[in-house]
Amino acid sequence: MATWIVLAAAALLPLAVLLRNAASRRRRRLPPGPPAVPLFGNLLWLKHSAADVEPLLLQMFKKYGPVVTLRIGSRLSIFVADRHLAHAALIAAGTRLADRPQAATNTLLGVSDNIITRADYGAMWRLLRRNLVSQTLQQSRVDQFAPARVWVRRVLMEKLSGGGDGANVMEAFQYTMFCLLVLMCFGERLDEPAVRAIEEAERAWLLYISRRMSVFFFFPSITKHLFRGRLEFARSLRQRQMELFVPLIEARREYKRMASQGQPPAREATFQHSYVDTLLDVKIAEEGDRSLTDDEIVTLCSEFLNAGTDTTSTGLQWIMAELVKNPAIQEKLYAEISATCGDDDELLERSLRDKDNKLPYLNAVIKEGLRKHPPGHFVLPHKAAEDMDVGGYLIPKGATVNFMVAEMGRDEREWEKPMEFIPERFLDGGHGAGVDMHGTKGIKMMPFGVGRRICAGLNIAVLHLEYFVGSMVMEFEWKEVEGLEVEFGEKREFTTVMAKPLRPRLVPRRS
């Protein structure tokens, strides 16, 4: 009899735990949101695209408060607009919100999730992030790439000089930032046709995935049959990436082999270090000390290029637009650069790597640009590893959670005149002085995210923005063109860009 009692208790215990958890969940309600239909999700998707969710969310925050629940297909998504709740979720909760939701498109296309932005918080993520930070983004490596930045600066100035009045400068920003990232990634200074081919392949992949693949959020087991053509086209874009990247990866294998034998590189345009070099050295201990496959390396290279190109070029566009619209700020910035560096662009580059921050106003201009115009209005989505509480609401295990970056940086409760461009707020005595973009003590702005999944490239991104904004102000006076005045309307692409592209008049400052 005692044995039967023990067996019955063992069988009933899990049921009791489930009932208790269910009762607890009923007491702890989900954040509010619009009506939803089981399996399909919110009815609003009948009229709106899941890819254009931000305008809908802004309306919902007014109606429901700073935490809102949406159902996109079978996925439960929670959006947070309040900076205090974001700090509680991303900093105080530690690893409980450090995972990533699995991308249905990656699964359907057979693309690895073993990348820094997509891997769950675990051994693989730590290995890849540690490799990127210690081998490519640490200060000695950043210093090593100084000649690359100086070369790309010359490319940018040539593009801007030849553009004429009213030219779309965003095209020059995107191309030159991509040049820099390609060089850092593959260790090779490629000619323009080769860079353009890689750029076009990456942009085609990004835009197609973001605009045409959201249908697979809904019943992927069914939609993969209904939209086979989209999957096939996406596979062709992926194959194009492989065709372009694998020969460059093979070239670095050969370069490393020759370097190990003491032989010089075959080309003068070859750099002694690249991100690919580090990936070729990675060993995955949990999987028998295996190396990364070419497919995994291609995916990691694509991540590297995309993470630093559109975000930086978008930041440059917004900041230069503000300097066009605010000539007094532009002249104050030029005066600081001129007094510190004269017209020596290499001295500018060295000054920015100096720990003493010799150009505080330039740094303030960059921070103000990132506050008012963060390139990404959302961070990459997080996934709850367990049931957790945010602001008194239940965030259930497995739910996707995201955060409204732009809303926090423009919060009028935190920032005085938030929609005005005032770099002085970040100088000594200003309300934003000493702001911690890592968010450790509190979140005032989070253009790079915060917490365990903060952007690994935060420091080098700020360096690139400072260097190229400083260089462009050093070389040209940026003015409005009649009929092409600056407007700050926004448009969502891969990042949030200017709806009406910046088309200035550039007046050379020196003969």
Short mmCIF file of C-alpha atoms in Angstrom, two decimals:
data_model
loop_
_atom_site.label_atom_id
_atom_site.label_comp_id
_atom_site.label_asym_id
_atom_site.label_seq_id
_atom_site.Cartn_x
_atom_site.Cartn_y
_atom_site.Cartn_z
CA MET A 1 0.00 0.00 0.00
CA ALA A 2 2.80 2.42 0.86
CA THR A 3 4.37 1.82 -2.56
CA TRP A 4 1.10 2.66 -4.34
CA ILE A 5 0.74 5.83 -2.30
CA VAL A 6 4.26 6.92 -3.26
CA LEU A 7 3.60 6.19 -6.97
CA ALA A 8 0.29 8.06 -6.92
CA ALA A 9 1.92 11.04 -5.26
CA ALA A 10 4.71 11.02 -7.83
CA ALA A 11 2.16 10.97 -10.65
CA LEU A 12 -0.01 13.72 -9.19
CA LEU A 13 2.81 16.05 -8.16
CA PRO A 14 3.54 17.36 -11.69
CA LEU A 15 -0.18 17.96 -12.21
CA ALA A 16 -0.35 19.88 -8.95
CA VAL A 17 2.63 22.00 -9.99
CA LEU A 18 1.00 22.75 -13.37
CA LEU A 19 -2.29 23.73 -11.69
CA ARG A 20 -0.45 25.93 -9.21
CA ASN A 21 1.52 27.64 -12.01
CA ALA A 22 -1.67 28.14 -14.03
CA ALA A 23 -3.39 29.69 -11.02
CA SER A 24 -0.35 31.89 -10.42
CA ARG A 25 -0.42 33.04 -14.06
CA ARG A 26 -4.10 33.91 -13.77
CA ARG A 27 -3.32 36.08 -10.76
CA ARG A 28 -0.38 37.70 -12.60
CA ARG A 29 -1.92 39.01 -15.79
CA LEU A 30 -0.21 39.64 -19.11
CA PRO A 31 0.31 43.25 -20.20
CA PRO A 32 -2.76 44.66 -21.98
CA GLY A 33 -3.19 44.66 -25.74
CA PRO A 34 -5.72 44.53 -28.60
CA PRO A 35 -8.08 41.56 -29.14
CA ALA A 36 -6.50 38.38 -30.48
CA VAL A 37 -7.74 35.18 -32.11
CA PRO A 38 -6.13 31.90 -30.96
CA LEU A 39 -3.30 30.74 -33.26
CA PHE A 40 -3.72 33.63 -35.74
CA GLY A 41 -2.97 36.49 -33.37
CA ASN A 42 -4.27 40.07 -33.25
CA LEU A 43 -7.00 41.04 -35.70
CA LEU A 44 -5.09 44.20 -36.64
CA TRP A 45 -2.79 42.06 -38.86
CA LEU A 46 -5.70 41.83 -41.29
CA LYS A 47 -5.10 45.50 -42.12
CA HIS A 48 -1.48 46.09 -41.15
CA SER A 49 1.89 44.47 -41.83
CA ALA A 50 3.84 42.98 -38.92
CA ALA A 51 6.93 44.65 -40.44
CA ASP A 52 5.46 48.14 -39.79
CA VAL A 53 4.55 47.74 -36.16
CA GLU A 54 6.00 50.96 -34.67
CA PRO A 55 3.15 53.39 -35.56
CA LEU A 56 0.64 50.88 -34.16
CA LEU A 57 2.59 50.55 -30.94
CA LEU A 58 2.75 54.31 -30.40
CA GLN A 59 -1.05 54.41 -30.52
CA MET A 60 -1.32 51.45 -28.16
CA PHE A 61 1.00 52.92 -25.54
CA LYS A 62 -1.37 55.90 -25.31
CA LYS A 63 -4.30 53.55 -24.85
CA TYR A 64 -2.88 50.72 -22.72
CA GLY A 65 0.17 52.15 -20.93
CA PRO A 66 3.95 51.59 -21.21
CA VAL A 67 3.84 47.78 -21.61
CA VAL A 68 1.80 46.25 -24.43
CA THR A 69 1.15 42.67 -25.58
CA LEU A 70 0.81 41.74 -29.25
CA ARG A 71 0.32 38.31 -30.76
CA ILE A 72 2.01 37.83 -34.12
CA GLY A 73 0.77 34.44 -35.27
CA SER A 74 1.39 32.05 -32.40
CA ARG A 75 4.20 34.22 -30.99
CA LEU A 76 3.52 36.29 -27.89
CA SER A 77 5.39 39.62 -28.18
CA ILE A 78 5.65 42.18 -25.40
CA PHE A 79 6.86 45.75 -26.00
CA VAL A 80 8.19 48.06 -23.28
CA ALA A 81 8.37 51.86 -23.63
CA ASP A 82 9.30 52.87 -20.08
CA ARG A 83 13.00 53.27 -19.23
CA HIS A 84 12.59 52.16 -15.58
CA LEU A 85 10.86 48.95 -16.64
CA ALA A 86 13.54 48.43 -19.29
CA HIS A 87 16.23 48.71 -16.61
CA ALA A 88 14.39 46.19 -14.41
CA ALA A 89 14.07 43.76 -17.32
CA LEU A 90 17.49 44.09 -18.96
CA ILE A 91 19.80 44.95 -16.06
CA ALA A 92 18.19 43.73 -12.84
CA ALA A 93 16.83 40.50 -14.35
CA GLY A 94 20.29 39.48 -15.57
CA THR A 95 20.31 36.37 -17.73
CA ARG A 96 16.57 35.71 -17.52
CA LEU A 97 15.99 37.93 -20.56
CA ALA A 98 19.24 37.29 -22.45
CA ASP A 99 18.03 34.63 -24.91
CA ARG A 100 16.88 35.26 -28.48
CA PRO A 101 13.68 34.01 -30.14
CA GLN A 102 14.32 31.53 -32.91
CA ALA A 103 13.80 33.07 -36.35
CA ALA A 104 11.33 31.01 -38.40
CA THR A 105 12.95 32.21 -41.62
CA ASN A 106 16.39 30.96 -40.56
CA THR A 107 14.95 27.54 -39.75
CA LEU A 108 13.10 27.33 -43.06
CA LEU A 109 16.17 28.44 -45.03
CA GLY A 110 18.63 26.27 -43.12
CA VAL A 111 20.68 29.31 -42.05
CA SER A 112 22.60 28.84 -38.80
CA ASP A 113 21.58 30.76 -35.68
CA ASN A 114 25.21 30.51 -34.51
CA ILE A 115 25.83 34.24 -34.72
CA ILE A 116 26.29 36.79 -31.97
CA THR A 117 22.99 38.59 -32.51
CA ARG A 118 20.88 35.39 -32.79
CA ALA A 119 22.44 32.71 -30.59
CA ASP A 120 20.86 32.01 -27.22
CA TYR A 121 22.78 33.14 -24.14
CA GLY A 122 25.13 30.21 -23.69
CA ALA A 123 28.50 28.70 -24.54
CA MET A 124 28.33 29.36 -28.31
CA TRP A 125 27.29 32.98 -27.84
CA ARG A 126 30.04 33.59 -25.28
CA LEU A 127 32.64 32.03 -27.58
CA LEU A 128 31.67 34.12 -30.62
CA ARG A 129 31.25 37.39 -28.74
CA ARG A 130 34.52 36.95 -26.84
CA ASN A 131 36.29 36.26 -30.12
CA LEU A 132 34.87 39.42 -31.74
CA VAL A 133 35.62 41.69 -28.79
CA SER A 134 39.08 40.39 -27.88
CA GLN A 135 40.41 39.78 -31.39
CA THR A 136 38.86 42.58 -33.49
CA LEU A 137 37.27 45.29 -31.32
CA GLN A 138 39.82 45.63 -28.52
CA GLN A 139 41.92 48.82 -28.54
CA SER A 140 45.11 47.43 -30.06
CA ARG A 141 43.13 46.02 -33.01
CA VAL A 142 41.20 49.29 -33.38
CA ASP A 143 44.57 51.08 -33.55
CA GLN A 144 45.74 48.59 -36.18
CA PHE A 145 42.87 49.58 -38.46
CA ALA A 146 43.73 53.32 -38.31
CA PRO A 147 45.17 53.28 -41.89
CA ALA A 148 41.90 51.75 -43.09
CA ARG A 149 39.90 54.60 -41.55
CA VAL A 150 42.20 57.21 -43.11
CA TRP A 151 41.86 55.53 -46.52
CA VAL A 152 38.07 55.34 -46.26
CA ARG A 153 37.99 59.01 -45.23
CA ARG A 154 39.69 59.90 -48.53
CA VAL A 155 37.16 57.78 -50.42
CA LEU A 156 34.30 59.55 -48.63
CA MET A 157 35.66 63.04 -49.34
CA GLU A 158 36.09 62.19 -53.03
CA LYS A 159 32.50 60.95 -53.21
CA LEU A 160 31.19 64.09 -51.47
CA SER A 161 33.33 66.46 -53.56
CA GLY A 162 32.06 64.96 -56.80
CA GLY A 163 28.41 64.91 -55.79
CA GLY A 164 27.48 68.52 -56.53
CA ASP A 165 24.81 70.62 -54.82
CA GLY A 166 21.76 68.65 -53.75
CA ALA A 167 23.36 65.21 -54.10
CA ASN A 168 22.00 62.38 -51.92
CA VAL A 169 24.89 62.06 -49.46
CA MET A 170 23.42 58.93 -47.85
CA GLU A 171 24.65 56.90 -50.82
CA ALA A 172 28.23 58.08 -50.16
CA PHE A 173 27.86 57.30 -46.44
CA GLN A 174 26.60 53.77 -47.07
CA TYR A 175 29.25 52.93 -49.63
CA THR A 176 32.21 54.20 -47.64
CA MET A 177 31.10 52.63 -44.36
CA PHE A 178 30.65 49.37 -46.21
CA CYS A 179 34.17 49.72 -47.67
CA LEU A 180 35.56 50.04 -44.15
CA LEU A 181 33.68 47.02 -42.81
CA VAL A 182 34.61 44.88 -45.83
CA LEU A 183 38.28 45.70 -45.26
CA MET A 184 38.05 44.92 -41.53
CA CYS A 185 36.15 41.70 -42.25
CA PHE A 186 38.21 40.23 -45.08
CA GLY A 187 41.53 42.06 -44.64
CA GLU A 188 41.52 43.18 -48.24
CA ARG A 189 41.19 46.63 -49.81
CA LEU A 190 38.88 45.68 -52.67
CA ASP A 191 38.15 47.82 -55.73
CA GLU A 192 34.78 49.55 -56.09
CA PRO A 193 33.07 46.94 -58.36
CA ALA A 194 33.93 44.16 -55.88
CA VAL A 195 32.67 46.19 -52.91
CA ARG A 196 29.50 47.15 -54.81
CA ALA A 197 28.78 43.50 -55.62
CA ILE A 198 29.00 42.51 -51.93
CA GLU A 199 26.98 45.56 -50.88
CA GLU A 200 24.19 44.79 -53.36
CA ALA A 201 24.05 41.15 -52.27
CA GLU A 202 23.84 42.08 -48.59
CA ARG A 203 21.21 44.77 -49.12
CA ALA A 204 19.08 42.49 -51.29
CA TRP A 205 19.21 39.79 -48.61
CA LEU A 206 18.39 42.19 -45.75
CA LEU A 207 15.51 43.95 -47.47
CA TYR A 208 13.95 40.73 -48.74
CA ILE A 209 14.14 39.05 -45.34
CA SER A 210 12.68 42.09 -43.55
CA ARG A 211 9.94 42.89 -46.07
CA ARG A 212 8.89 39.66 -47.75
CA MET A 213 9.46 36.94 -45.17
CA SER A 214 7.24 38.15 -42.32
CA VAL A 215 4.43 35.89 -43.66
CA PHE A 216 6.31 32.97 -42.09
CA PHE A 217 5.56 34.35 -38.61
CA PHE A 218 2.10 32.85 -39.16
CA PHE A 219 1.79 29.04 -39.26
CA PRO A 220 5.24 28.37 -40.80
CA SER A 221 4.33 24.70 -41.31
CA ILE A 222 1.59 25.87 -43.70
CA THR A 223 3.00 29.12 -45.12
CA LYS A 224 6.20 27.37 -46.21
CA HIS A 225 4.03 25.55 -48.77
CA LEU A 226 1.86 28.55 -49.70
CA PHE A 227 4.85 30.85 -50.28
CA ARG A 228 7.41 28.43 -51.71
CA GLY A 229 8.46 31.05 -54.25
CA ARG A 230 9.60 33.42 -51.53
CA LEU A 231 11.68 30.72 -49.87
CA GLU A 232 13.27 29.78 -53.19
CA PHE A 233 14.13 33.40 -53.97
CA ALA A 234 15.60 33.88 -50.47
CA ARG A 235 17.73 30.75 -51.04
CA SER A 236 19.04 32.25 -54.28
CA LEU A 237 20.05 35.41 -52.38
CA ARG A 238 21.82 33.27 -49.80
CA GLN A 239 23.65 31.40 -52.57
CA ARG A 240 24.84 34.73 -53.96
CA GLN A 241 26.35 35.56 -50.55
CA MET A 242 28.20 32.24 -50.55
CA GLU A 243 29.56 32.83 -54.05
CA LEU A 244 30.99 36.22 -53.06
CA PHE A 245 32.24 35.43 -49.55
CA VAL A 246 33.75 31.95 -49.81
CA PRO A 247 36.58 32.98 -52.24
CA LEU A 248 37.51 35.82 -49.86
CA ILE A 249 37.53 33.39 -46.93
CA GLU A 250 39.72 30.99 -48.92
CA ALA A 251 42.09 33.87 -49.69
CA ARG A 252 42.52 34.49 -45.95
CA ARG A 253 43.19 30.79 -45.36
CA GLU A 254 45.96 31.02 -47.94
CA TYR A 255 47.25 34.28 -46.44
CA LYS A 256 47.45 32.67 -42.98
CA ARG A 257 49.25 29.66 -44.44
CA MET A 258 51.82 31.86 -46.19
CA ALA A 259 52.24 34.08 -43.11
CA SER A 260 52.95 31.00 -40.97
CA GLN A 261 55.79 30.19 -43.39
CA GLY A 262 57.16 33.74 -43.25
CA GLN A 263 56.09 34.64 -46.78
CA PRO A 264 54.87 38.21 -47.52
CA PRO A 265 51.32 38.77 -48.83
CA ALA A 266 50.83 38.61 -52.58
CA ARG A 267 49.07 42.02 -52.67
CA GLU A 268 49.96 45.38 -51.14
CA ALA A 269 46.26 45.93 -50.41
CA THR A 270 46.22 42.99 -47.97
CA PHE A 271 46.02 43.86 -44.25
CA GLN A 272 47.80 41.73 -41.67
CA HIS A 273 44.64 41.18 -39.62
CA SER A 274 40.97 40.58 -40.38
CA TYR A 275 37.83 39.36 -38.64
CA VAL A 276 37.85 36.26 -40.87
CA ASP A 277 41.33 35.36 -39.52
CA THR A 278 39.84 35.09 -36.03
CA LEU A 279 36.90 33.00 -37.23
CA LEU A 280 39.27 30.54 -38.90
CA ASP A 281 40.95 30.05 -35.52
CA VAL A 282 37.74 29.46 -33.53
CA LYS A 283 37.34 25.97 -32.02
CA ILE A 284 34.04 24.79 -30.52
CA ALA A 285 34.98 22.74 -27.48
CA GLU A 286 31.44 21.49 -26.85
CA GLU A 287 31.38 19.91 -30.31
CA GLY A 288 34.64 18.02 -30.30
CA ASP A 289 36.85 21.07 -30.81
CA ARG A 290 35.56 21.47 -34.36
CA SER A 291 36.18 24.53 -36.52
CA LEU A 292 33.44 26.76 -37.89
CA THR A 293 32.03 25.68 -41.25
CA ASP A 294 32.20 27.97 -44.28
CA ASP A 295 28.43 28.39 -44.00
CA GLU A 296 28.78 29.59 -40.39
CA ILE A 297 31.65 31.93 -41.29
CA VAL A 298 29.63 33.44 -44.16
CA THR A 299 26.74 34.09 -41.77
CA LEU A 300 29.06 35.69 -39.20
CA CYS A 301 30.67 37.87 -41.88
CA SER A 302 27.23 38.98 -43.06
CA GLU A 303 26.34 39.87 -39.47
CA PHE A 304 29.59 41.86 -39.09
CA LEU A 305 29.00 43.87 -42.28
CA ASN A 306 25.34 44.60 -41.60
CA ALA A 307 25.76 45.48 -37.93
CA GLY A 308 28.18 48.31 -38.62
CA THR A 309 27.18 49.68 -42.01
CA ASP A 310 23.55 50.78 -42.02
CA THR A 311 23.57 51.82 -38.38
CA THR A 312 26.64 54.04 -38.84
CA SER A 313 25.61 55.52 -42.19
CA THR A 314 22.13 56.24 -40.82
CA GLY A 315 23.64 57.93 -37.77
CA LEU A 316 25.85 60.05 -40.05
CA GLN A 317 22.86 61.15 -42.11
CA TRP A 318 20.80 62.27 -39.11
CA ILE A 319 23.71 64.05 -37.42
CA MET A 320 24.78 65.92 -40.57
CA ALA A 321 21.14 66.89 -41.19
CA GLU A 322 21.02 68.43 -37.72
CA LEU A 323 24.26 70.32 -38.39
CA VAL A 324 22.81 71.66 -41.65
CA LYS A 325 19.69 72.78 -39.81
CA ASN A 326 21.69 74.25 -36.91
CA PRO A 327 24.60 76.24 -38.43
CA ALA A 328 25.61 77.75 -35.08
CA ILE A 329 26.20 74.25 -33.67
CA GLN A 330 28.14 73.33 -36.82
CA GLU A 331 30.41 76.36 -36.46
CA LYS A 332 30.99 75.68 -32.76
CA LEU A 333 31.98 72.14 -33.68
CA TYR A 334 34.28 73.32 -36.47
CA ALA A 335 35.96 75.77 -34.06
CA GLU A 336 36.74 72.92 -31.63
CA ILE A 337 38.13 70.67 -34.37
CA SER A 338 40.17 73.47 -35.92
CA ALA A 339 41.65 74.51 -32.56
CA THR A 340 42.58 70.92 -31.68
CA CYS A 341 43.60 69.40 -35.02
CA GLY A 342 43.90 72.21 -37.56
CA ASP A 343 43.28 70.55 -40.91
CA ASP A 344 45.23 67.38 -40.11
CA ASP A 345 42.81 64.46 -40.52
CA GLU A 346 45.30 61.91 -39.16
CA LEU A 347 45.71 64.02 -36.01
CA LEU A 348 41.92 64.01 -35.73
CA GLU A 349 41.90 60.22 -35.91
CA ARG A 350 44.64 59.91 -33.26
CA SER A 351 42.94 62.47 -30.99
CA LEU A 352 39.74 60.43 -30.99
CA ARG A 353 41.59 57.31 -29.89
CA ASP A 354 43.22 59.27 -27.06
CA LYS A 355 41.66 58.48 -23.68
CA ASP A 356 41.74 62.16 -22.65
CA ASN A 357 38.72 63.10 -24.85
CA LYS A 358 40.26 66.17 -26.47
CA LEU A 359 37.09 66.86 -28.50
CA PRO A 360 34.25 66.95 -25.94
CA TYR A 361 31.86 68.95 -28.13
CA LEU A 362 32.22 66.47 -30.99
CA ASN A 363 31.42 63.66 -28.56
CA ALA A 364 28.38 65.61 -27.33
CA VAL A 365 27.14 66.11 -30.90
CA ILE A 366 27.36 62.35 -31.52
CA LYS A 367 25.52 61.48 -28.30
CA GLU A 368 22.79 64.01 -29.02
CA GLY A 369 22.37 62.58 -32.51
CA LEU A 370 22.05 59.05 -31.11
CA ARG A 371 19.58 60.22 -28.47
CA LYS A 372 17.25 62.07 -30.81
CA HIS A 373 17.73 59.86 -33.88
CA PRO A 374 18.74 56.33 -32.85
CA PRO A 375 19.29 54.32 -36.07
CA GLY A 376 17.33 51.40 -34.59
CA HIS A 377 14.03 52.27 -32.91
CA PHE A 378 13.94 48.78 -31.39
CA VAL A 379 16.68 46.61 -29.94
CA LEU A 380 16.99 43.08 -31.29
CA PRO A 381 14.26 40.97 -29.64
CA HIS A 382 14.87 39.17 -26.37
CA LYS A 383 13.25 35.94 -25.16
CA ALA A 384 12.24 35.18 -21.58
CA ALA A 385 14.09 32.12 -20.26
CA GLU A 386 11.54 31.73 -17.46
CA ASP A 387 8.39 33.36 -16.12
CA MET A 388 9.27 36.81 -14.85
CA ASP A 389 7.66 40.01 -13.64
CA VAL A 390 8.03 43.43 -15.27
CA GLY A 391 6.07 46.34 -13.83
CA GLY A 392 3.61 44.00 -12.13
CA TYR A 393 2.85 42.14 -15.35
CA LEU A 394 3.65 38.53 -16.18
CA ILE A 395 6.23 37.94 -18.89
CA PRO A 396 5.81 34.21 -19.53
CA LYS A 397 8.65 31.88 -20.42
CA GLY A 398 9.31 31.89 -24.17
CA ALA A 399 7.70 35.29 -24.79
CA THR A 400 9.48 37.71 -27.11
CA VAL A 401 10.25 41.06 -25.44
CA ASN A 402 11.36 44.27 -27.15
CA PHE A 403 12.08 47.83 -26.09
CA MET A 404 11.24 51.21 -27.63
CA VAL A 405 14.64 52.87 -27.99
CA ALA A 406 13.48 56.12 -29.58
CA GLU A 407 10.69 56.64 -27.03
CA MET A 408 13.17 56.45 -24.15
CA GLY A 409 15.62 58.88 -25.72
CA ARG A 410 12.81 61.34 -26.42
CA ASP A 411 11.01 61.01 -23.07
CA GLU A 412 10.06 64.54 -22.02
CA ARG A 413 9.98 63.39 -18.37
CA GLU A 414 13.71 62.75 -18.60
CA TRP A 415 14.94 65.17 -21.26
CA GLU A 416 14.21 68.90 -21.42
CA LYS A 417 13.00 69.89 -24.91
CA PRO A 418 13.63 66.35 -26.21
CA MET A 419 12.83 67.13 -29.85
CA GLU A 420 15.40 69.92 -30.03
CA PHE A 421 19.03 69.22 -30.95
CA ILE A 422 21.07 70.48 -27.98
CA PRO A 423 24.55 68.89 -27.70
CA GLU A 424 25.34 71.10 -24.70
CA ARG A 425 23.14 68.85 -22.56
CA PHE A 426 25.98 66.28 -22.65
CA LEU A 427 28.73 68.70 -21.56
CA ASP A 428 29.76 69.30 -17.95
CA GLY A 429 26.83 70.80 -16.07
CA GLY A 430 24.28 69.57 -18.60
CA HIS A 431 21.47 67.21 -17.67
CA GLY A 432 22.95 64.45 -19.85
CA ALA A 433 26.54 64.88 -18.66
CA GLY A 434 28.05 61.56 -17.71
CA VAL A 435 25.16 59.62 -19.21
CA ASP A 436 25.89 55.90 -19.10
CA MET A 437 25.00 54.38 -22.46
CA HIS A 438 25.60 50.95 -20.90
CA GLY A 439 22.57 51.61 -18.67
CA THR A 440 24.12 50.02 -15.59
CA LYS A 441 22.88 52.61 -13.08
CA GLY A 442 19.81 53.64 -15.02
CA ILE A 443 18.61 54.03 -18.59
CA LYS A 444 18.30 57.49 -20.11
CA MET A 445 19.04 56.40 -23.68
CA MET A 446 19.94 53.01 -25.14
CA PRO A 447 20.87 53.32 -28.85
CA PHE A 448 23.09 50.21 -28.52
CA GLY A 449 20.83 48.27 -26.17
CA VAL A 450 21.89 47.52 -22.58
CA GLY A 451 22.53 44.51 -20.40
CA ARG A 452 24.02 41.16 -21.36
CA ARG A 453 23.15 41.61 -25.06
CA ILE A 454 24.42 45.18 -25.45
CA CYS A 455 26.01 45.81 -28.87
CA ALA A 456 29.60 44.58 -28.79
CA GLY A 457 30.61 47.33 -31.24
CA LEU A 458 29.44 50.31 -29.14
CA ASN A 459 32.88 51.89 -28.72
CA ILE A 460 34.06 51.47 -32.31
CA ALA A 461 30.69 52.72 -33.62
CA VAL A 462 31.07 55.94 -31.61
CA LEU A 463 34.67 56.27 -32.85
CA HIS A 464 33.54 55.92 -36.47
CA LEU A 465 30.76 58.47 -36.01
CA GLU A 466 33.12 60.94 -34.34
CA TYR A 467 35.84 60.51 -36.94
CA PHE A 468 33.66 60.83 -40.03
CA VAL A 469 31.44 63.63 -38.68
CA GLY A 470 34.58 65.50 -37.57
CA SER A 471 36.21 64.92 -40.97
CA MET A 472 33.18 66.14 -42.93
CA VAL A 473 32.92 69.31 -40.85
CA MET A 474 36.69 69.84 -41.16
CA GLU A 475 36.48 69.67 -44.98
CA PHE A 476 33.14 71.33 -45.79
CA GLU A 477 30.62 73.83 -44.56
CA TRP A 478 27.27 72.04 -44.81
CA LYS A 479 24.37 74.25 -46.00
CA GLU A 480 20.76 73.86 -47.03
CA VAL A 481 19.81 74.01 -50.69
CA GLU A 482 16.75 76.08 -51.54
CA GLY A 483 13.91 73.73 -52.37
CA LEU A 484 15.70 70.82 -50.67
CA GLU A 485 15.35 71.98 -47.07
CA VAL A 486 16.00 69.49 -44.27
CA GLU A 487 12.92 67.65 -43.00
CA PHE A 488 13.02 65.23 -40.09
CA GLY A 489 10.30 62.83 -41.18
CA GLU A 490 11.22 59.17 -40.64
CA LYS A 491 11.03 56.06 -42.81
CA ARG A 492 11.65 52.48 -41.74
CA GLU A 493 14.12 50.49 -43.81
CA PHE A 494 16.62 48.19 -42.16
CA THR A 495 17.19 51.18 -39.88
CA THR A 496 15.06 54.30 -39.40
CA VAL A 497 16.28 56.72 -42.06
CA MET A 498 15.20 60.17 -43.25
CA ALA A 499 12.02 59.95 -45.32
CA LYS A 500 13.34 62.82 -47.43
CA PRO A 501 17.07 62.12 -47.90
CA LEU A 502 19.60 64.77 -46.94
CA ARG A 503 20.67 66.78 -50.04
CA PRO A 504 22.96 69.62 -48.88
CA ARG A 505 25.32 72.11 -50.48
CA LEU A 506 28.93 71.47 -49.50
CA VAL A 507 31.28 74.45 -49.46
CA PRO A 508 34.98 73.50 -49.20
CA ARG A 509 36.63 75.12 -46.18
CA ARG A 510 40.09 75.16 -47.77
CA SER A 511 41.30 75.77 -51.28
#
